[in-house]
Short mmCIF file of C-alpha atoms and ligand atoms in Angstrom, two decimals:
data_model
loop_
_atom_site.label_atom_id
_atom_site.label_comp_id
_atom_site.label_asym_id
_atom_site.label_seq_id
_atom_site.Cartn_x
_atom_site.Cartn_y
_atom_site.Cartn_z
CA MET A 1 -0.01 -0.26 -0.24
CA TYR A 2 1.29 3.30 -0.99
CA GLN A 3 1.12 6.64 0.78
CA SER A 4 -0.03 9.90 -0.83
CA LYS A 5 1.56 13.54 0.31
CA ILE A 6 0.66 17.11 -0.49
CA ALA A 7 3.60 17.85 -3.04
CA GLY A 8 2.42 21.57 -3.86
CA LEU A 9 0.09 23.81 -2.80
CA GLY A 10 -1.66 27.23 -5.03
CA LYS A 11 -4.06 29.73 -4.09
CA TYR A 12 -5.71 32.51 -6.35
CA VAL A 13 -8.35 35.39 -5.25
CA PRO A 14 -10.02 38.02 -7.59
CA GLU A 15 -8.30 41.27 -6.88
CA ASN A 16 -11.68 43.05 -6.03
CA VAL A 17 -11.79 43.67 -2.35
CA ILE A 18 -15.66 44.20 -1.08
CA THR A 19 -15.22 45.61 2.66
CA ASN A 20 -18.24 45.34 4.92
CA ASP A 21 -19.06 49.11 4.41
CA ASP A 22 -19.08 48.41 0.85
CA LEU A 23 -22.16 46.04 1.51
CA SER A 24 -23.47 48.44 4.24
CA LYS A 25 -23.92 50.85 1.03
CA ILE A 26 -26.24 48.30 -1.12
CA MET A 27 -28.14 46.35 1.72
CA ASP A 28 -29.10 46.95 5.40
CA THR A 29 -26.17 45.43 7.20
CA ASN A 30 -23.32 47.12 9.27
CA ASP A 31 -19.63 46.26 9.59
CA ALA A 32 -19.98 45.85 13.40
CA TRP A 33 -22.91 43.15 12.75
CA ILE A 34 -20.77 41.38 10.51
CA GLN A 35 -17.51 41.14 12.11
CA GLU A 36 -19.12 40.30 15.83
CA ARG A 37 -21.29 37.31 14.32
CA THR A 38 -18.89 36.07 11.55
CA GLY A 39 -15.34 37.65 12.30
CA ILE A 40 -15.34 38.57 8.37
CA LYS A 41 -13.84 42.12 7.86
CA GLU A 42 -13.53 41.84 3.73
CA ARG A 43 -14.04 39.24 1.06
CA ARG A 44 -13.23 39.31 -2.49
CA HIS A 45 -15.37 39.10 -5.35
CA ILE A 46 -15.16 38.75 -8.76
CA LYS A 47 -15.64 42.11 -11.07
CA LYS A 48 -17.67 42.07 -14.25
CA GLY A 49 -15.16 41.59 -16.90
CA ASP A 50 -11.88 40.53 -15.05
CA GLY A 51 -12.02 37.03 -16.78
CA ASN A 52 -12.68 35.27 -13.52
CA THR A 53 -14.59 32.09 -13.37
CA THR A 54 -14.80 29.35 -10.88
CA ALA A 55 -12.78 26.92 -13.49
CA SER A 56 -10.18 29.85 -14.39
CA MET A 57 -9.17 30.74 -10.84
CA GLY A 58 -9.07 27.22 -10.04
CA ALA A 59 -6.58 27.12 -13.07
CA LYS A 60 -4.61 30.13 -11.72
CA ALA A 61 -4.32 28.19 -8.57
CA ALA A 62 -3.69 24.76 -10.06
CA LYS A 63 -0.45 26.55 -11.95
CA ILE A 64 1.11 27.36 -8.95
CA ALA A 65 0.55 24.53 -7.20
CA LEU A 66 2.12 22.21 -10.18
CA GLU A 67 5.08 24.74 -10.42
CA ARG A 68 5.70 24.54 -6.27
CA ALA A 69 4.82 20.19 -6.61
CA ASN A 70 7.51 20.61 -9.62
CA ILE A 71 5.69 17.90 -11.01
CA SER A 72 4.56 18.73 -14.99
CA LYS A 73 0.98 18.81 -16.23
CA ASP A 74 2.02 15.68 -18.22
CA ASP A 75 2.27 13.71 -15.37
CA ILE A 76 -0.96 14.35 -13.71
CA ASP A 77 -2.95 10.95 -13.72
CA LEU A 78 -6.21 12.70 -12.24
CA ILE A 79 -7.93 16.04 -12.04
CA VAL A 80 -10.37 16.30 -9.01
CA PHE A 81 -12.39 19.64 -8.66
CA ALA A 82 -14.52 20.34 -5.78
CA THR A 83 -17.46 23.21 -6.06
CA LEU A 84 -20.77 24.05 -5.52
CA SER A 85 -20.62 27.19 -7.95
CA PRO A 86 -19.89 25.61 -11.62
CA ASP A 87 -19.34 27.81 -14.67
CA TYR A 88 -21.93 25.53 -16.30
CA TYR A 89 -24.56 23.21 -15.66
CA PHE A 90 -23.06 20.55 -17.04
CA PRO A 91 -20.21 19.80 -17.78
CA GLY A 92 -17.92 20.25 -14.49
CA CYS A 93 -15.33 22.15 -14.00
CA GLY A 94 -12.73 19.59 -14.31
CA VAL A 95 -12.80 19.14 -17.68
CA GLN A 96 -12.81 22.95 -18.21
CA ILE A 97 -9.28 23.22 -15.98
CA GLN A 98 -8.16 20.03 -18.27
CA GLU A 99 -8.44 22.31 -21.51
CA MET A 100 -7.15 25.55 -19.94
CA LEU A 101 -4.01 23.99 -18.70
CA GLU A 102 -3.70 21.80 -21.81
CA ILE A 103 -3.47 18.65 -19.74
CA HIS A 104 -3.86 15.41 -21.70
CA THR A 105 -6.66 12.74 -21.58
CA CYS A 106 -6.76 12.03 -17.93
CA PRO A 107 -9.86 11.48 -15.97
CA ALA A 108 -11.41 14.66 -14.56
CA LEU A 109 -13.59 14.07 -11.58
CA ASP A 110 -16.17 16.72 -9.99
CA ILE A 111 -16.96 16.38 -6.53
CA ARG A 112 -20.27 18.13 -5.06
CA ASN A 113 -19.78 18.60 -1.46
CA GLN A 114 -19.62 21.98 -0.89
CA CYS A 115 -17.50 22.82 2.11
CA SER A 116 -16.61 19.37 2.82
CA GLY A 117 -15.60 19.26 -1.31
CA PHE A 118 -11.74 19.94 -0.79
CA ILE A 119 -11.74 17.18 1.73
CA TYR A 120 -14.01 14.96 0.05
CA GLY A 121 -11.55 15.45 -2.76
CA LEU A 122 -8.52 14.68 -0.78
CA SER A 123 -9.94 11.22 0.47
CA VAL A 124 -10.62 10.30 -3.42
CA ALA A 125 -6.96 11.27 -4.40
CA ASP A 126 -5.37 9.45 -1.47
CA GLN A 127 -7.52 6.13 -2.09
CA PHE A 128 -6.40 6.36 -5.99
CA ILE A 129 -2.51 6.84 -4.58
CA LYS A 130 -2.73 4.44 -1.96
CA THR A 131 -3.84 1.72 -4.32
CA GLY A 132 -0.91 2.64 -6.94
CA MET A 133 -3.63 3.18 -9.57
CA TYR A 134 -2.58 6.89 -10.09
CA LYS A 135 0.38 8.57 -8.76
CA ASN A 136 0.02 12.17 -9.23
CA VAL A 137 -3.52 13.95 -8.28
CA LEU A 138 -4.03 17.66 -9.32
CA LEU A 139 -7.15 18.80 -6.54
CA ILE A 140 -8.68 21.84 -6.84
CA GLY A 141 -11.43 23.94 -4.47
CA SER A 142 -13.11 27.37 -6.20
CA GLU A 143 -15.81 29.07 -5.89
CA ASN A 144 -17.70 32.01 -7.62
CA HIS A 145 -20.26 33.05 -4.65
CA SER A 146 -20.63 36.45 -5.64
CA GLY A 147 -22.35 36.17 -9.14
CA GLY A 148 -25.08 33.92 -7.18
CA LEU A 149 -25.96 35.91 -4.08
CA ASP A 150 -28.87 38.30 -3.18
CA PHE A 151 -27.21 41.61 -2.48
CA THR A 152 -30.80 42.61 -0.81
CA THR A 153 -31.71 43.33 2.46
CA ARG A 154 -33.55 39.92 2.11
CA GLY A 155 -30.38 37.84 1.78
CA ARG A 156 -28.20 39.70 3.95
CA SER A 157 -27.86 36.76 6.77
CA VAL A 158 -26.22 34.57 3.61
CA SER A 159 -24.62 37.18 1.03
CA VAL A 160 -22.09 38.81 3.93
CA ILE A 161 -20.75 35.64 4.63
CA PHE A 162 -19.53 34.26 1.52
CA GLY A 163 -16.70 35.06 -0.70
CA ASP A 164 -14.67 34.05 -4.10
CA GLY A 165 -11.61 32.22 -4.58
CA ALA A 166 -9.76 29.40 -5.47
CA GLY A 167 -7.18 27.11 -3.85
CA ALA A 168 -4.93 23.74 -5.17
CA ALA A 169 -2.67 21.12 -4.33
CA VAL A 170 -0.92 18.26 -5.78
CA LEU A 171 -1.21 14.88 -3.99
CA THR A 172 1.81 12.95 -5.16
CA ARG A 173 2.92 8.85 -3.92
CA SER A 174 5.13 9.59 -1.09
CA ASP A 175 8.81 8.37 -0.70
CA HIS A 176 8.82 8.36 2.86
CA ASN A 177 6.83 6.07 5.00
CA GLY A 178 4.86 7.62 7.57
CA GLN A 179 4.89 11.37 5.58
CA GLY A 180 1.96 12.52 3.89
CA VAL A 181 -2.04 11.90 4.67
CA LEU A 182 -2.46 9.76 7.32
CA SER A 183 -6.14 9.43 7.32
CA THR A 184 -9.62 10.75 6.18
CA HIS A 185 -13.00 10.59 7.45
CA LEU A 186 -15.99 11.53 5.74
CA HIS A 187 -19.74 12.16 6.54
CA SER A 188 -23.23 13.32 5.32
CA GLU A 189 -26.60 13.49 7.11
CA GLY A 190 -28.58 13.91 3.73
CA LYS A 191 -31.82 14.63 6.27
CA HIS A 192 -30.70 18.15 6.75
CA ALA A 193 -30.01 18.93 2.71
CA LEU A 194 -32.60 21.66 2.56
CA GLU A 195 -31.31 23.04 5.78
CA LEU A 196 -28.25 24.93 3.72
CA SER A 197 -29.20 24.64 -0.21
CA LEU A 198 -29.82 26.10 -3.46
CA LYS A 199 -33.28 24.45 -4.99
CA GLY A 200 -33.17 26.20 -8.39
CA PRO A 201 -32.46 26.03 -11.40
CA SER A 202 -32.85 22.67 -11.05
CA THR A 203 -34.64 19.64 -12.65
CA ASN A 204 -36.95 20.12 -9.65
CA HIS A 205 -37.39 23.77 -10.34
CA TRP A 206 -36.62 24.60 -14.04
CA VAL A 207 -35.73 27.63 -15.26
CA PRO A 208 -39.32 28.16 -17.52
CA GLU A 209 -41.00 27.65 -14.04
CA ILE A 210 -38.80 30.28 -12.35
CA ILE A 211 -39.54 33.08 -14.86
CA ALA A 212 -43.18 32.28 -14.44
CA GLU A 213 -43.14 32.51 -11.08
CA ASN A 214 -41.35 35.96 -11.38
CA LYS A 215 -43.75 36.94 -14.15
CA ALA A 216 -46.55 36.43 -11.87
CA ALA A 217 -45.09 38.14 -8.97
CA GLY A 218 -44.35 41.06 -10.71
CA ASP A 219 -41.68 42.79 -8.71
CA GLU A 220 -39.37 40.42 -7.71
CA SER A 221 -38.25 42.04 -4.75
CA GLN A 222 -41.58 41.08 -3.40
CA LEU A 223 -40.79 37.94 -3.42
CA GLU A 224 -39.79 36.13 -0.18
CA ASP A 225 -38.28 32.79 -1.21
CA ILE A 226 -36.33 33.07 -4.64
CA PRO A 227 -35.24 29.50 -5.49
CA TYR A 228 -32.24 30.64 -7.23
CA TYR A 229 -30.63 32.06 -4.24
CA PRO A 230 -28.83 30.00 -1.52
CA TYR A 231 -30.76 29.50 1.65
CA MET A 232 -29.51 28.71 5.14
CA ASN A 233 -31.05 28.09 8.53
CA GLY A 234 -27.89 29.89 10.12
CA GLN A 235 -28.46 28.77 13.79
CA PHE A 236 -29.45 25.28 12.67
CA VAL A 237 -26.14 24.99 10.77
CA PHE A 238 -24.11 26.62 13.31
CA LYS A 239 -25.61 24.30 16.41
CA ASN A 240 -24.46 20.95 13.96
CA ALA A 241 -21.16 22.74 12.56
CA VAL A 242 -20.04 23.12 16.13
CA VAL A 243 -20.72 19.55 17.08
CA ARG A 244 -19.90 17.75 13.92
CA PHE A 245 -16.28 19.59 13.67
CA SER A 246 -15.76 18.56 17.06
CA GLU A 247 -16.85 14.87 16.39
CA VAL A 248 -14.73 14.56 12.79
CA ILE A 249 -11.64 15.75 14.51
CA MET A 250 -11.56 13.32 17.28
CA GLU A 251 -12.03 10.55 14.82
CA GLY A 252 -9.35 11.34 12.90
CA LEU A 253 -6.94 11.98 15.95
CA LYS A 254 -8.28 8.40 17.66
CA ALA A 255 -7.60 6.48 14.09
CA ASN A 256 -4.15 7.58 14.46
CA GLY A 257 -3.72 6.97 17.73
CA MET A 258 -3.61 10.67 18.61
CA ASP A 259 -4.88 13.13 20.98
CA VAL A 260 -5.47 16.93 20.68
CA SER A 261 -1.89 17.59 22.24
CA ASP A 262 -0.49 16.19 18.98
CA VAL A 263 -2.07 18.82 16.82
CA ASP A 264 0.62 21.49 15.65
CA MET A 265 -1.95 23.27 13.04
CA LEU A 266 -5.66 23.11 13.06
CA ILE A 267 -6.89 24.48 9.77
CA PRO A 268 -10.76 24.50 9.93
CA HIS A 269 -12.98 25.14 6.87
CA GLN A 270 -13.29 28.91 7.34
CA ALA A 271 -17.38 29.12 7.78
CA ASN A 272 -17.40 31.30 10.64
CA LEU A 273 -14.55 32.89 12.80
CA ARG A 274 -16.91 32.50 16.10
CA ILE A 275 -17.14 28.21 14.87
CA SER A 276 -13.13 28.33 14.91
CA GLN A 277 -12.74 29.88 17.94
CA PHE A 278 -15.41 27.66 19.81
CA ILE A 279 -13.66 24.87 18.21
CA GLN A 280 -10.19 26.10 19.64
CA GLN A 281 -11.29 26.58 23.05
CA LYS A 282 -13.07 23.30 23.31
CA PHE A 283 -9.87 21.81 22.50
CA LYS A 284 -7.62 23.92 24.32
CA LEU A 285 -5.57 24.85 21.18
CA ARG A 286 -3.57 28.05 21.21
CA ASP A 287 -3.77 30.61 18.69
CA ASP A 288 -0.66 29.60 16.87
CA GLN A 289 -2.18 26.02 16.67
CA VAL A 290 -5.57 27.03 14.71
CA TYR A 291 -4.89 29.00 11.33
CA ASN A 292 -7.91 31.50 10.42
CA ASN A 293 -8.20 34.17 7.45
CA ILE A 294 -11.88 34.46 6.96
CA GLN A 295 -11.24 37.95 8.27
CA LYS A 296 -10.16 38.54 4.83
CA TYR A 297 -11.93 36.09 2.77
CA GLY A 298 -14.84 35.60 4.16
CA ASN A 299 -16.36 31.85 3.84
CA THR A 300 -15.09 30.76 0.28
CA THR A 301 -16.57 26.72 0.71
CA ALA A 302 -14.60 24.44 -1.07
CA ALA A 303 -11.89 26.72 -1.52
CA SER A 304 -11.18 27.79 2.14
CA ILE A 305 -8.96 25.02 3.30
CA PRO A 306 -6.73 24.95 0.30
CA ILE A 307 -6.62 28.69 0.42
CA ALA A 308 -5.91 28.55 3.98
CA LEU A 309 -3.38 25.68 4.14
CA THR A 310 -1.39 27.40 1.12
CA GLU A 311 -1.43 30.67 3.42
CA ALA A 312 -0.43 28.87 6.45
CA TRP A 313 2.33 26.91 4.11
CA GLU A 314 3.73 30.52 2.68
CA ASP A 315 3.70 32.02 6.22
CA GLY A 316 5.83 28.63 7.46
CA LYS A 317 3.26 27.87 9.71
CA VAL A 318 3.03 24.56 8.14
CA LYS A 319 6.58 22.63 8.72
CA GLU A 320 7.65 19.39 7.44
CA GLY A 321 7.39 16.91 10.15
CA ASP A 322 4.18 18.74 11.64
CA THR A 323 0.96 16.84 12.22
CA ILE A 324 -2.00 18.81 10.51
CA VAL A 325 -5.50 18.41 11.07
CA LEU A 326 -8.14 19.58 8.35
CA ALA A 327 -11.80 19.81 9.25
CA ALA A 328 -14.94 21.03 7.51
CA PHE A 329 -18.60 21.01 8.11
CA GLY A 330 -21.43 22.64 5.34
CA SER A 331 -24.29 21.99 3.12
CA GLY A 332 -25.61 18.28 2.57
CA PHE A 333 -24.73 18.34 5.87
CA THR A 334 -21.46 16.79 5.06
CA TRP A 335 -18.35 16.84 7.33
CA ALA A 336 -14.96 15.74 7.27
CA SER A 337 -11.63 15.60 8.35
CA ALA A 338 -8.26 14.88 7.43
CA VAL A 339 -4.68 14.12 9.56
CA ILE A 340 -1.61 14.60 7.59
CA GLU A 341 2.29 14.29 8.90
CA TRP A 342 3.72 17.29 6.55
O1 UT7 B 401 -19.79 27.09 5.31
C1 UT7 B 401 -20.99 26.36 5.51
C2 UT7 B 401 -21.58 26.30 6.92
N1 UT7 B 401 -22.11 27.77 7.03
C3 UT7 B 401 -22.08 27.98 8.60
O2 UT7 B 401 -21.66 27.14 9.39
C4 UT7 B 401 -22.66 29.08 8.95
C5 UT7 B 401 -23.75 29.18 10.33
N2 UT7 B 401 -24.17 29.87 10.56
C6 UT7 B 401 -23.91 31.20 11.06
O3 UT7 B 401 -23.04 31.76 11.08
C7 UT7 B 401 -24.84 32.31 11.74
O4 UT7 B 401 -26.15 31.71 12.12
C8 UT7 B 401 -24.84 33.74 10.72
C9 UT7 B 401 -23.64 34.43 10.70
C10 UT7 B 401 -25.31 33.10 9.41
C11 UT7 B 401 -25.98 34.34 11.43
O5 UT7 B 401 -25.73 35.01 12.57
P1 UT7 B 401 -27.14 34.79 13.71
O6 UT7 B 401 -26.51 35.27 14.66
O7 UT7 B 401 -27.39 33.43 13.46
O8 UT7 B 401 -28.01 35.81 13.36
P2 UT7 B 401 -29.58 35.30 12.86
O9 UT7 B 401 -29.72 34.69 11.64
O10 UT7 B 401 -30.10 34.28 14.31
O11 UT7 B 401 -30.13 37.21 12.87
C12 UT7 B 401 -30.17 37.55 14.33
C13 UT7 B 401 -30.48 39.01 13.70
C14 UT7 B 401 -31.68 39.38 12.91
O12 UT7 B 401 -32.86 40.19 13.04
P3 UT7 B 401 -34.03 40.27 14.39
O13 UT7 B 401 -34.89 38.89 13.31
O14 UT7 B 401 -33.17 39.85 15.63
O15 UT7 B 401 -34.12 41.56 14.55
C15 UT7 B 401 -31.43 39.20 11.54
O16 UT7 B 401 -32.44 39.75 10.62
O17 UT7 B 401 -29.54 39.75 12.69
C16 UT7 B 401 -30.34 40.33 11.33
N3 UT7 B 401 -29.17 39.77 10.55
C17 UT7 B 401 -28.38 40.83 10.24
N4 UT7 B 401 -28.46 42.25 10.51
C18 UT7 B 401 -27.25 43.31 10.10
C19 UT7 B 401 -29.00 38.92 9.87
N5 UT7 B 401 -28.20 38.99 8.71
C20 UT7 B 401 -27.69 40.54 8.73
C21 UT7 B 401 -26.96 41.25 8.52
N6 UT7 B 401 -26.30 42.55 8.82
N7 UT7 B 401 -25.59 40.98 7.36
#
């Protein structure tokens, strides 16, 4: 049985910075509320005409990860792309990035597990490398949220949280036994699927139907529930998140005969700074053992962990021999953890 390791990391975020004050000019919100409830100060949004899409941001992050891994695109055996905001309904972003990076005809797989998407993808990559079927896997998490959020006061509890960006990792077969991905643990609970969801357009709520509904309403701003904007039962999601984050982190540590004292760095999915702080306190971790950057980027869903991991690595906060724990929770519900010996 082989072992996989992360050989290179990259990130890309659009240049366009949107502060809380910028949002307060277009909806009834304010910097104090957003910072107090979420810790977010600003986020990045794609600007019309800047050429960024979910796939193209992913390609930019992937290029950096490939360079740093010193692995040629010709040696990639599999592309795994995680997003909830693909450029097209179909095909997925995996094949688009294949074309953008001129990667040969390897398989391209799309992952639809929202905030847990990157760890789900990491687990898929790890399994293929472990069995020896593939040696090098390009894994991307990327999101264009800003194109699909409700920036009126009606949508404020969701739209202030999310931001755009992409992160990527190149996984390769590890030469050193014990170094690399030690375990991944994945979970989901479909009974809460609609608590954080975007219901349309879909085959259940098809475009002509939506157009007809809007026409009937006359003025869209009068509609309370618009299926093509994300819905989130915020407090319910929050309560489940803190429980599942804790469980899945402990599950990962226990599987490796470790406990919290073995963790050098926890990189949680950047859902809400208050969730990260809750976990930090619960596990009695120091500030330098938990990496957060939601303050700058908001919640970038499948991109948040690879962006945070890339930044932590760039800052020298992820070093050889360190035990790194990744953990995520989000829509589905889905949740997951990965324990990595760097
Ligand atoms: O990544 C996927 C996983 N996602 C998460 O983990 C998110 C989990 N949930 C959360 O982070 C929080 O629930 C939110 C940050 C989304 C919301 O915070 P909350 O403390 O649960 O606020 P709330 O929705 O209960 O709203 C409290 C009040 C309401 O006003 P009233 O009814 O008390 O008068 C809202 O209308 O705050 C109001 N409000 C806002 N006010 C200013 C909601 N959004 C805003 C806003 N600005 N942006």
